[in-house]
Amino acid sequence: MSRGAGKENKPQENTPRRVTREKATHKIRSHKFQSVTPGTQPKHHKLWTSFVVVIAVVVAMYFLKPEKTVNLALHNEVVPFRFYKRHCSQQLLKEMHDYPNCIPKQCGRFVSDSLVSSEEVDILLKTAKSAIGLAGSSGGASIVDLHSGALSHKDKFINAYSILEFRKLLTKEFLGAYKAIMSKLKESIAKNFLIDESVLHLTRPTFFSKISNITAKTVHDEYWHSHVDKEQYESFHYTSLVYLNTYKKDFEGGRFIFIDGMEGNETKFSVEPKAGRVNAFTSGHENVHHIERVVHGTRYALTVSFTCNSTLAVDTNFATRYND
Ligand SMILES: O=C(O)CCC(=O)C(=O)O
Ligand SMILES: [Fe+2]
């Protein structure tokens, strides 16, 4: 371990290392009570110093080891399509037992910048800003779910459909873009997880989110905890996210992070949000994730969920009755 000790007790040919180490230890012990001449440092002190330094470095390296973060998609690159395969978790397979045709033939995650057009993103972002702007959480995270009408308001939720201005936001242009995006997401999820599209159903919550660095006031504002979507939202089997604005340009922090592996030996995969980018994945334990805290600016996204359970399906024609 210590270079000094190695030199001083250089083992003879055929001398087992263990014996040599014992000698070194003995030597150190036998010097224990020797007096020290001021200004000089006895050899055993040097040995101890080196030993302590080496231990400190090893401990520091263990605790300060650089996090293994792989970039799945950077904000300043164009990702036509990128798939990262994962083994399906046992929990997900067990839970999907009742929906055999809906079980993914491969689990994992994919990112695509080519599914949603910039015109569609503009329409979604404009509506998300206006809708959440009608109320909004007093903490850092607000949502509006178009299907249930849940809209964050201070420290609770109100029904957005009770607000006339909200209903007016559901224009034909917006609903057309929303429906088109839903069907592209569904098609792409079915294609990439190798299932038939007919077994997938849009479900809720499917919602716009707005995140800023305002201090959390309730648990609903604490968006940064790592979680499994299947546990957080029971209806989810497949999750997709459409980012409506861009990391580094519109906000700092707020990257989406997949966390693979056991605690202490994790590998993280980051997806940097970018306007129009889709991030989709199977909703089980194979895709534990969290959002990094937003430290500056405002992040907007749309969470879209699909279920295999047809009794939990929601309709994209949800708003037509309010819009005639
Ligand atoms: O907005 C995101 O990037 C992720 C949101 C999320 O993890 C969730 O809604 O469960
Ligand atoms: Fe999530």
Short mmCIF file of C-alpha atoms and ligand atoms in Angstrom, two decimals:
data_model
loop_
_atom_site.label_atom_id
_atom_site.label_comp_id
_atom_site.label_asym_id
_atom_site.label_seq_id
_atom_site.Cartn_x
_atom_site.Cartn_y
_atom_site.Cartn_z
CA MET A 1 0.00 0.00 0.00
CA SER A 2 2.71 2.48 1.05
CA ARG A 3 5.65 2.87 -1.32
CA GLY A 4 8.10 3.52 1.54
CA ALA A 5 7.14 0.30 3.27
CA GLY A 6 7.56 -1.62 0.04
CA LYS A 7 11.11 -0.37 -0.45
CA GLU A 8 12.31 -0.80 3.09
CA ASN A 9 11.01 -4.35 3.41
CA LYS A 10 11.65 -5.43 -0.12
CA PRO A 11 10.75 -9.10 -0.21
CA GLN A 12 13.41 -11.60 -1.04
CA GLU A 13 12.92 -13.92 -3.91
CA ASN A 14 10.29 -16.50 -2.81
CA THR A 15 9.47 -14.57 0.39
CA PRO A 16 5.70 -14.51 0.75
CA ARG A 17 4.26 -10.95 0.74
CA ARG A 18 2.21 -11.64 3.86
CA VAL A 19 5.36 -12.19 5.95
CA THR A 20 6.85 -8.98 4.62
CA ARG A 21 3.76 -7.03 5.59
CA GLU A 22 3.85 -8.50 9.08
CA LYS A 23 7.48 -7.36 9.41
CA ALA A 24 6.53 -3.89 8.32
CA THR A 25 3.70 -3.76 10.82
CA HIS A 26 5.99 -4.97 13.55
CA LYS A 27 8.53 -2.31 12.67
CA ILE A 28 5.89 0.37 12.84
CA ARG A 29 4.69 -0.86 16.21
CA SER A 30 8.20 -1.08 17.66
CA HIS A 31 8.81 2.57 16.79
CA LYS A 32 5.71 3.65 18.57
CA PHE A 33 7.31 5.41 21.53
CA GLN A 34 10.50 6.68 19.94
CA SER A 35 11.26 10.36 20.47
CA VAL A 36 11.25 12.67 17.48
CA THR A 37 14.03 15.12 16.78
CA PRO A 38 12.46 18.52 16.06
CA GLY A 39 12.54 19.40 12.36
CA THR A 40 12.91 15.81 11.21
CA GLN A 41 10.17 13.35 10.42
CA PRO A 42 10.80 9.71 11.27
CA LYS A 43 10.17 7.15 8.57
CA HIS A 44 7.20 5.60 10.32
CA HIS A 45 5.46 8.99 10.37
CA LYS A 46 5.92 9.21 6.63
CA LEU A 47 4.46 5.74 6.33
CA TRP A 48 1.43 6.71 8.37
CA THR A 49 0.98 9.92 6.47
CA SER A 50 1.08 8.10 3.14
CA PHE A 51 -1.26 5.47 4.49
CA VAL A 52 -3.79 8.06 5.67
CA VAL A 53 -3.52 9.97 2.38
CA VAL A 54 -4.13 6.82 0.35
CA ILE A 55 -7.16 5.88 2.49
CA ALA A 56 -8.52 9.44 2.21
CA VAL A 57 -8.14 9.38 -1.57
CA VAL A 58 -9.86 5.99 -1.85
CA VAL A 59 -12.74 7.13 0.39
CA ALA A 60 -13.06 10.44 -1.51
CA MET A 61 -13.03 8.59 -4.83
CA TYR A 62 -15.81 6.33 -3.60
CA PHE A 63 -18.06 9.11 -2.36
CA LEU A 64 -17.20 11.72 -4.96
CA LYS A 65 -17.08 9.33 -7.87
CA PRO A 66 -18.35 11.11 -10.94
CA GLU A 67 -21.93 10.15 -11.68
CA LYS A 68 -22.33 7.94 -14.67
CA THR A 69 -24.72 9.96 -16.82
CA VAL A 70 -25.19 8.98 -20.42
CA ASN A 71 -26.85 11.52 -22.69
CA LEU A 72 -29.71 9.87 -24.50
CA ALA A 73 -30.60 13.11 -26.26
CA LEU A 74 -28.94 16.51 -26.05
CA HIS A 75 -30.90 19.73 -26.54
CA ASN A 76 -28.61 20.90 -29.32
CA GLU A 77 -28.82 17.80 -31.50
CA VAL A 78 -31.53 16.53 -33.79
CA VAL A 79 -32.58 13.00 -32.92
CA PRO A 80 -34.76 11.57 -35.69
CA PHE A 81 -35.22 8.40 -33.63
CA ARG A 82 -33.21 6.71 -30.87
CA PHE A 83 -34.25 3.57 -29.01
CA TYR A 84 -32.72 2.20 -25.82
CA LYS A 85 -33.82 -1.32 -24.95
CA ARG A 86 -34.49 -2.53 -21.38
CA HIS A 87 -35.67 -5.82 -19.96
CA CYS A 88 -39.33 -5.54 -19.02
CA SER A 89 -39.71 -5.54 -15.24
CA GLN A 90 -41.42 -8.53 -13.66
CA GLN A 91 -43.97 -6.23 -12.04
CA LEU A 92 -45.01 -4.81 -15.40
CA LEU A 93 -45.31 -8.22 -17.04
CA LYS A 94 -47.32 -9.52 -14.10
CA GLU A 95 -49.59 -6.51 -14.11
CA MET A 96 -50.18 -6.83 -17.86
CA HIS A 97 -51.03 -10.49 -17.60
CA ASP A 98 -54.71 -9.66 -18.17
CA TYR A 99 -53.90 -7.85 -21.43
CA PRO A 100 -51.74 -10.36 -23.31
CA ASN A 101 -51.89 -8.55 -26.67
CA CYS A 102 -50.78 -5.35 -25.04
CA ILE A 103 -47.59 -6.76 -23.48
CA PRO A 104 -44.58 -5.07 -25.10
CA LYS A 105 -42.43 -7.49 -27.11
CA GLN A 106 -39.58 -5.24 -26.10
CA CYS A 107 -39.45 -2.74 -23.25
CA GLY A 108 -37.37 0.40 -23.15
CA ARG A 109 -37.48 4.04 -24.11
CA PHE A 110 -37.18 6.10 -27.22
CA VAL A 111 -36.67 9.69 -28.18
CA SER A 112 -37.79 11.23 -31.43
CA ASP A 113 -37.61 14.78 -32.74
CA SER A 114 -39.47 13.97 -35.92
CA LEU A 115 -42.97 13.12 -34.71
CA VAL A 116 -44.30 16.54 -33.74
CA SER A 117 -44.00 19.53 -36.08
CA SER A 118 -42.93 22.99 -34.93
CA GLU A 119 -46.39 24.36 -35.88
CA GLU A 120 -48.01 21.77 -33.63
CA VAL A 121 -45.67 22.64 -30.76
CA ASP A 122 -46.46 26.33 -31.13
CA ILE A 123 -50.19 25.65 -30.89
CA LEU A 124 -49.77 23.38 -27.84
CA LEU A 125 -47.45 25.77 -26.05
CA LYS A 126 -49.73 28.76 -26.62
CA THR A 127 -52.71 26.84 -25.22
CA ALA A 128 -50.74 25.39 -22.27
CA LYS A 129 -49.53 28.87 -21.26
CA SER A 130 -52.99 30.43 -21.53
CA ALA A 131 -54.79 27.56 -19.78
CA ILE A 132 -52.43 27.30 -16.82
CA GLY A 133 -52.19 31.10 -16.76
CA LEU A 134 -55.90 31.23 -15.81
CA ALA A 135 -54.98 29.80 -12.39
CA GLY A 136 -51.74 28.03 -11.42
CA SER A 137 -50.18 26.52 -8.35
CA SER A 138 -48.68 28.70 -5.63
CA GLY A 139 -45.68 26.31 -5.70
CA GLY A 140 -43.38 25.53 -8.63
CA ALA A 141 -45.46 22.97 -10.54
CA SER A 142 -48.84 23.50 -12.21
CA ILE A 143 -50.85 21.21 -14.45
CA VAL A 144 -54.01 21.20 -16.48
CA ASP A 145 -55.57 17.89 -17.48
CA LEU A 146 -57.81 18.42 -20.49
CA HIS A 147 -59.65 15.18 -19.90
CA SER A 148 -60.60 15.55 -16.25
CA GLY A 149 -60.44 19.35 -16.25
CA ALA A 150 -58.10 19.38 -13.20
CA LEU A 151 -56.28 22.70 -13.11
CA SER A 152 -53.80 23.69 -10.39
CA HIS A 153 -55.02 26.64 -8.40
CA LYS A 154 -52.93 27.86 -5.45
CA ASP A 155 -52.57 24.75 -3.26
CA LYS A 156 -55.41 22.71 -4.79
CA PHE A 157 -57.15 21.87 -8.07
CA ILE A 158 -60.22 23.40 -9.66
CA ASN A 159 -62.30 22.29 -12.63
CA ALA A 160 -61.03 24.21 -15.65
CA TYR A 161 -64.27 23.54 -17.54
CA SER A 162 -66.11 25.79 -15.12
CA ILE A 163 -64.11 28.74 -16.52
CA LEU A 164 -65.48 30.27 -19.74
CA GLU A 165 -62.05 31.57 -20.83
CA PHE A 166 -60.66 28.06 -20.60
CA ARG A 167 -63.40 26.61 -22.78
CA LYS A 168 -62.69 29.30 -25.35
CA LEU A 169 -59.09 28.10 -25.57
CA LEU A 170 -60.20 24.76 -27.00
CA THR A 171 -60.32 25.99 -30.57
CA LYS A 172 -60.67 23.79 -33.61
CA GLU A 173 -57.04 24.51 -34.44
CA PHE A 174 -55.91 23.37 -31.00
CA LEU A 175 -58.13 20.28 -30.92
CA GLY A 176 -56.98 19.29 -34.41
CA ALA A 177 -53.31 19.51 -33.38
CA TYR A 178 -53.97 17.69 -30.11
CA LYS A 179 -55.75 14.80 -31.82
CA ALA A 180 -53.12 14.53 -34.53
CA ILE A 181 -50.36 14.33 -31.90
CA MET A 182 -52.24 11.75 -29.83
CA SER A 183 -52.63 9.49 -32.83
CA LYS A 184 -48.97 9.85 -33.87
CA LEU A 185 -47.85 9.00 -30.34
CA LYS A 186 -50.11 5.97 -30.17
CA GLU A 187 -48.94 4.71 -33.55
CA SER A 188 -45.29 5.19 -32.68
CA ILE A 189 -45.61 3.52 -29.27
CA ALA A 190 -47.35 0.52 -30.83
CA LYS A 191 -44.75 0.27 -33.58
CA ASN A 192 -41.71 0.53 -31.31
CA PHE A 193 -42.88 -1.67 -28.47
CA LEU A 194 -44.20 -4.17 -31.02
CA ILE A 195 -47.87 -4.36 -30.19
CA ASP A 196 -51.03 -3.79 -32.16
CA GLU A 197 -52.26 -0.20 -32.04
CA SER A 198 -55.85 -1.32 -31.48
CA VAL A 199 -55.05 -2.51 -27.91
CA LEU A 200 -53.81 0.91 -26.79
CA HIS A 201 -56.13 3.51 -25.29
CA LEU A 202 -55.45 7.10 -24.39
CA THR A 203 -56.04 7.49 -20.65
CA ARG A 204 -55.78 10.09 -17.93
CA PRO A 205 -54.07 11.89 -16.47
CA THR A 206 -52.89 13.34 -19.78
CA PHE A 207 -51.84 16.86 -18.93
CA PHE A 208 -49.84 19.99 -19.65
CA SER A 209 -47.26 20.86 -17.02
CA LYS A 210 -45.51 24.10 -16.16
CA ILE A 211 -42.50 24.00 -13.86
CA SER A 212 -40.53 26.89 -12.41
CA ASN A 213 -38.11 27.31 -9.52
CA ILE A 214 -40.71 28.69 -7.10
CA THR A 215 -40.49 26.89 -3.74
CA ALA A 216 -42.84 23.92 -3.44
CA LYS A 217 -45.91 24.57 -1.29
CA THR A 218 -47.58 21.16 -1.43
CA VAL A 219 -46.57 17.62 -2.44
CA HIS A 220 -48.07 18.28 -5.88
CA ASP A 221 -45.24 20.76 -6.47
CA GLU A 222 -42.56 18.17 -5.72
CA TYR A 223 -42.00 16.95 -9.24
CA TRP A 224 -38.34 15.99 -8.77
CA HIS A 225 -38.77 12.68 -6.89
CA SER A 226 -37.75 9.53 -8.70
CA HIS A 227 -40.72 7.30 -9.46
CA VAL A 228 -42.25 4.60 -11.62
CA ASP A 229 -45.22 5.83 -13.63
CA LYS A 230 -47.13 2.56 -13.26
CA GLU A 231 -47.06 3.12 -9.49
CA GLN A 232 -47.66 6.84 -9.57
CA TYR A 233 -50.55 6.67 -12.03
CA GLU A 234 -52.22 3.28 -11.96
CA SER A 235 -53.77 3.51 -15.41
CA PHE A 236 -50.43 4.00 -17.23
CA HIS A 237 -48.86 1.22 -19.30
CA TYR A 238 -47.03 3.41 -21.79
CA THR A 239 -45.91 6.96 -21.07
CA SER A 240 -45.06 9.63 -23.59
CA LEU A 241 -43.89 13.17 -23.13
CA VAL A 242 -43.88 15.99 -25.61
CA TYR A 243 -41.58 18.81 -24.65
CA LEU A 244 -42.89 22.23 -25.50
CA ASN A 245 -39.79 24.29 -24.88
CA THR A 246 -36.05 23.86 -24.67
CA TYR A 247 -33.46 23.18 -21.98
CA LYS A 248 -30.75 25.89 -21.71
CA LYS A 249 -32.76 28.22 -23.95
CA ASP A 250 -35.98 28.60 -21.94
CA PHE A 251 -34.93 27.10 -18.60
CA GLU A 252 -32.00 25.64 -16.67
CA GLY A 253 -32.20 22.31 -14.81
CA GLY A 254 -35.32 20.28 -15.63
CA ARG A 255 -33.63 17.48 -17.56
CA PHE A 256 -35.49 14.19 -17.59
CA ILE A 257 -33.35 11.43 -16.04
CA PHE A 258 -33.81 7.66 -16.29
CA ILE A 259 -32.15 5.86 -13.38
CA ASP A 260 -30.98 2.32 -14.13
CA GLY A 261 -29.33 -0.15 -11.77
CA MET A 262 -29.18 -0.58 -8.02
CA GLU A 263 -28.63 2.26 -5.59
CA GLY A 264 -24.92 3.01 -5.30
CA ASN A 265 -24.28 1.61 -8.77
CA GLU A 266 -26.65 3.59 -10.89
CA THR A 267 -26.36 4.66 -14.46
CA LYS A 268 -28.37 7.70 -15.41
CA PHE A 269 -29.65 8.51 -18.87
CA SER A 270 -30.58 12.10 -19.49
CA VAL A 271 -33.06 13.42 -21.99
CA GLU A 272 -32.71 17.14 -22.46
CA PRO A 273 -36.07 18.67 -23.28
CA LYS A 274 -36.33 20.38 -26.63
CA ALA A 275 -39.45 21.91 -28.23
CA GLY A 276 -41.22 19.13 -30.16
CA ARG A 277 -39.13 16.28 -28.74
CA VAL A 278 -40.98 13.09 -27.81
CA ASN A 279 -39.71 10.90 -24.99
CA ALA A 280 -41.69 7.65 -24.70
CA PHE A 281 -41.25 4.55 -22.57
CA THR A 282 -42.91 1.53 -21.01
CA SER A 283 -44.32 2.66 -17.66
CA GLY A 284 -42.87 -0.09 -15.40
CA HIS A 285 -39.87 -0.42 -13.08
CA GLU A 286 -37.56 -0.71 -16.10
CA ASN A 287 -38.00 3.04 -16.46
CA VAL A 288 -37.49 4.63 -13.05
CA HIS A 289 -37.07 8.35 -13.64
CA HIS A 290 -37.23 11.84 -12.27
CA ILE A 291 -37.03 15.42 -13.43
CA GLU A 292 -34.12 17.52 -12.23
CA ARG A 293 -35.13 20.62 -10.36
CA VAL A 294 -35.67 23.63 -12.57
CA VAL A 295 -33.31 26.34 -11.34
CA HIS A 296 -34.13 29.11 -13.77
CA GLY A 297 -36.88 29.89 -16.30
CA THR A 298 -40.07 27.93 -16.97
CA ARG A 299 -40.40 24.45 -18.44
CA TYR A 300 -43.51 23.32 -20.34
CA ALA A 301 -44.37 19.74 -21.31
CA LEU A 302 -47.29 17.51 -22.18
CA THR A 303 -47.56 14.10 -20.48
CA VAL A 304 -49.60 11.65 -22.56
CA SER A 305 -50.49 8.26 -21.19
CA PHE A 306 -51.77 5.09 -22.79
CA THR A 307 -53.37 2.13 -21.08
CA CYS A 308 -54.21 -1.43 -22.07
CA ASN A 309 -57.35 -1.33 -19.95
CA SER A 310 -60.18 -0.27 -22.25
CA THR A 311 -62.42 0.64 -19.30
CA LEU A 312 -60.01 3.50 -18.49
CA ALA A 313 -59.97 4.92 -22.01
CA VAL A 314 -60.65 8.62 -22.62
CA ASP A 315 -61.71 10.23 -25.86
CA THR A 316 -59.85 12.95 -27.77
CA ASN A 317 -63.27 14.33 -28.72
CA PHE A 318 -63.60 15.38 -25.07
CA ALA A 319 -63.99 19.06 -25.77
CA THR A 320 -66.28 19.16 -28.78
CA ARG A 321 -69.34 19.52 -26.59
CA TYR A 322 -67.89 22.71 -25.13
CA ASN A 323 -66.87 24.08 -28.45
CA ASP A 324 -70.00 24.28 -30.61
O1 LIG B 1 -42.20 16.21 -17.69
C1 LIG B 1 -41.42 15.26 -17.69
O2 LIG B 1 -40.35 15.26 -18.31
C2 LIG B 1 -41.74 14.02 -16.87
C3 LIG B 1 -43.01 14.04 -16.13
C4 LIG B 1 -43.21 12.80 -15.36
O3 LIG B 1 -42.30 12.09 -15.00
C5 LIG B 1 -44.56 12.38 -15.03
O4 LIG B 1 -45.51 13.11 -15.33
O5 LIG B 1 -44.71 11.30 -14.45
FE FE B 2 -43.13 10.12 -14.55
#
